[in-house]
Structures are given as C-alpha cells and as structure tokens.
Amino acid sequence: MATFGTLSDRLADTFKNLRNKGKLSPADVDGTVREIRRALLDADVAFDVVKAFTTTVRERALGDEVSKALNPAQQVVQIVNEELVEILGGTQRRLEFSKNPPTVIMLAGLQGAGKTTLAGKLAKWLAKDGHTPLLVAADLQRPNAVQQLQVVGEQAGAAVFAPEPGNGVGDPVKVAKQAIKFARDKVYDTVIVDTAGRLGVDADLMKQASNIRKAVDPDEVLFVIDAMIGQDAVATAKAFQEGVDFTGVVLSKLDGDARGGAALSVASVTGRPIMFASTGESLDDFEPFHPDRMASRILD
Ligand code: GDP
C-alpha cells in the first residue's frame, strides 16, 4: 500500500540491522527503538502515540520474552507487530445492525474527505451482502452534493432519498428525518446519511451534524478521514469526536502517497476503531479494516 511505503521500508531497514545481531544488548534495543520512533514521527504519527508505542515496545523488548527467545530479533519484530495491531484498534470491529430496522449509518467528516464516495461504496458492499440500502442526501451545503450522491447511488444500484423542492429543502435535519420514515415505509433495511462537510472544522458544521445525529439516532456514526491529512489528523478527529461523537473511523485515500500518520494515530487518540479503508475512486476500492492485516502489510 503506497501510503505506508516509506514507513514500511524504514522499519524493514531497522529490523535488517537487528537480525545481524545474535543476542540483543540493552543498547541494541535502545538503538532499534530510537529508529522506530524516528520512522513513525517522520510518517506524521502523532507524538503522544509514538511515545506510548515506543515506551511499550522498549519495555517488552528488554524483558524476558526477548532475552529467552531463540531468535531475539524476530521476537522484537513480533512485539512491534502486536503493538501496531493494538494502536490500530486491536480486533476488527464490524458494523452494528439494528434489531429494529432500518439500521442508520451517518457519515461525518471534512469536505473532500470522501464521504459521498464512501456512501456509494458502503451501499454497494451492503447490497452485495443482501441488504437494501437507502442513501440520504443531507448535504445541502454544496450546490452539487445532492446530484453527486444521485450519481453515486446510480453507480451503486442503490436508491437515493433527496429533498424535494418545498419539502424541507435547506434543512438537512428534516430531510434526514423524512428519509428514516421513508425507509421504514418502503422497507429499506439500512439508511446511509451523507452530511455536509467544510474545508476546516467549523462550529456551524458541527452543530448541524450534531442536530442530524440527535434527529436520526444513528446506530453508527462513521467519521471519514483522508489519510493525506497528515499532522492535522489528530486535531480534526478530536474536534469531530467532541462535536458529533462518532462510533467508528473510515480511512480514505489509502491508495495515495500519504505518509500514514493519520491512519496510525486516529484510532489511538480517539479510542474509536477504524472500521473501513477506502483505497481508490472506484466504488469497489473499499474494504473492512483489519488491524492485524494492516500491521502485517506495514511490516512486510
Ligand atoms: P466528500 O466531500 O467528503 O463527500 O468527498 P467526496 O466523496 O466528494 O470525495 C472527494 C474526492 O476524493 C473525489 O474526487 C473522490 O473521487 C475522491 N476520493 C474519495 N475516496 C477516495 C479514495 O479512497 N482514494 C482516492 N484516490 N480518491 C478518493
């Protein structure tokens, strides 16, 4: 994956140096941890996350599990792998479906993060699994947003609920409420609510997203974050956590050449799991996120 290319290469070099040593001295461990720290910081991983990560790796690497290991270097790689899985959220978290359909999934995030594209990806993925998704255009901020969702819905083969003139236009909260009623009446089992984003975190935007959340009482609120956002990832994620309180994270644009910091920081700083990864512009470039597989890819 392009996003982690440099980080992956740097860690590979670090471990190559380690493999040439038989037993590891505390100095070897410290040197290795220092290189890991630099590689993570250069990949834009948040400072606090790097600090906690390297402290744990160091403690474990100096402990019995390494000194008694047949292959100490391999054991250190294993520890780094386990701790990476941990900061990526531990075990995979699946979508929660409501026992009382429709299941409501709300999308939040900055403009351009990839929400509308994700709405289509999710709808297609859910439909393949036998669900009947309804896409809801509650982004009434951008002039083209409703139309863009309609195009995406067509590509995904999913129905789109959009405001009709004179019927709640301009009020995304009303539209979202009407959509839930419509889904219930027409027996759509999943409702995906696309919401407006701004270029930066903005109080009005948060208020609107928060009002939509209150109105539709979603089963999941997915915060979509562009992996390319780099150092801003942590502040943005925290602002959305305070503003709308999401239940899961979707990393988008993992196909780009971002350095990976956003991906590696967000679950850890928000305590919310990364649930999906978006890896391209096509609706099929999308997959559930597996922390263990992602860690293995980084350390491959
Ligand atoms: P929104 O403003 O949050 O709804 O973002 P959009 O869904 O409109 O996406 C913004 C731009 O990013 C569009 O040009 C999308 O085609 C593109 N995009 C979305 N997801 C991805 C992705 O995973 N990879 C790449 N390369 N582009 C993406």
mmCIF file of C-alpha atoms and ligand atoms in Angstrom, residues 109-119 121 139 142 148 152 194-195 197 224 226 251-256 277-282 285, ligand 1:
data_model
loop_
_atom_site.group_PDB
_atom_site.id
_atom_site.type_symbol
_atom_site.label_atom_id
_atom_site.label_comp_id
_atom_site.label_asym_id
_atom_site.label_seq_id
_atom_site.Cartn_x
_atom_site.Cartn_y
_atom_site.Cartn_z
ATOM 1 C CA GLY A 109 -16.055 14.493 8.086
ATOM 2 C CA LEU A 110 -14.425 17.433 6.354
ATOM 3 C CA GLN A 111 -15.367 18.406 2.821
ATOM 4 C CA GLY A 112 -13.410 16.318 0.340
ATOM 5 C CA ALA A 113 -12.694 13.586 2.879
ATOM 6 C CA GLY A 114 -14.553 11.088 0.742
ATOM 7 C CA LYS A 115 -17.974 10.858 2.434
ATOM 8 C CA THR A 116 -20.143 10.838 -0.669
ATOM 9 C CA THR A 117 -17.892 8.313 -2.369
ATOM 10 C CA LEU A 118 -17.979 6.220 0.785
ATOM 11 C CA ALA A 119 -21.788 6.355 0.829
ATOM 12 C CA LYS A 121 -19.083 2.175 -1.581
ATOM 13 C CA ASP A 139 -25.502 17.537 2.484
ATOM 14 C CA ARG A 142 -22.609 22.244 -1.521
ATOM 15 C CA GLN A 148 -23.253 13.813 -6.776
ATOM 16 C CA VAL A 152 -23.032 7.581 -6.827
ATOM 17 C CA ASP A 194 -24.418 11.772 3.897
ATOM 18 C CA THR A 195 -23.827 15.051 5.713
ATOM 19 C CA GLY A 197 -18.503 18.987 5.330
ATOM 20 C CA VAL A 224 -14.339 9.727 7.315
ATOM 21 C CA ASP A 226 -8.459 11.493 4.379
ATOM 22 C CA LEU A 251 -9.714 5.959 6.387
ATOM 23 C CA SER A 252 -9.976 7.195 2.840
ATOM 24 C CA LYS A 253 -7.383 7.671 0.109
ATOM 25 C CA LEU A 254 -5.100 4.990 1.464
ATOM 26 C CA ASP A 255 -4.064 4.484 -2.149
ATOM 27 C CA GLY A 256 -2.344 7.882 -2.163
ATOM 28 C CA ALA A 277 -10.499 1.532 4.415
ATOM 29 C CA SER A 278 -11.112 3.333 1.148
ATOM 30 C CA THR A 279 -8.411 2.771 -1.430
ATOM 31 C CA GLY A 280 -9.449 4.492 -4.638
ATOM 32 C CA GLU A 281 -12.102 6.394 -6.547
ATOM 33 C CA SER A 282 -13.986 3.361 -7.842
ATOM 34 C CA ASP A 285 -11.977 0.253 -3.820
HETATM 35 P P1 GDP B 1 -16.901 14.492 0.446
HETATM 36 O O1 GDP B 1 -16.799 15.960 0.205
HETATM 37 O O2 GDP B 1 -16.438 14.118 1.817
HETATM 38 O O3 GDP B 1 -18.258 13.931 0.149
HETATM 39 O O4 GDP B 1 -15.836 13.794 -0.528
HETATM 40 P P2 GDP B 1 -16.075 13.071 -1.933
HETATM 41 O O5 GDP B 1 -16.689 11.739 -1.739
HETATM 42 O O6 GDP B 1 -16.762 14.023 -2.869
HETATM 43 O O7 GDP B 1 -14.581 12.843 -2.396
HETATM 44 C C1 GDP B 1 -13.698 13.909 -2.705
HETATM 45 C C2 GDP B 1 -12.756 13.463 -3.821
HETATM 46 O O8 GDP B 1 -11.924 12.409 -3.362
HETATM 47 C C3 GDP B 1 -13.478 12.903 -5.039
HETATM 48 O O9 GDP B 1 -12.786 13.337 -6.185
HETATM 49 C C4 GDP B 1 -13.355 11.395 -4.891
HETATM 50 O O10 GDP B 1 -13.371 10.727 -6.124
HETATM 51 C C5 GDP B 1 -12.012 11.259 -4.208
HETATM 52 N N1 GDP B 1 -11.920 10.055 -3.356
HETATM 53 C C6 GDP B 1 -12.783 9.602 -2.427
HETATM 54 N N2 GDP B 1 -12.316 8.492 -1.818
HETATM 55 C C7 GDP B 1 -11.110 8.230 -2.395
HETATM 56 C C8 GDP B 1 -10.108 7.207 -2.193
HETATM 57 O O11 GDP B 1 -10.207 6.300 -1.352
HETATM 58 N N3 GDP B 1 -8.982 7.294 -2.969
HETATM 59 C C9 GDP B 1 -8.809 8.295 -3.906
HETATM 60 N N4 GDP B 1 -7.689 8.285 -4.612
HETATM 61 N N5 GDP B 1 -9.728 9.254 -4.103
HETATM 62 C C10 GDP B 1 -10.870 9.230 -3.371
#
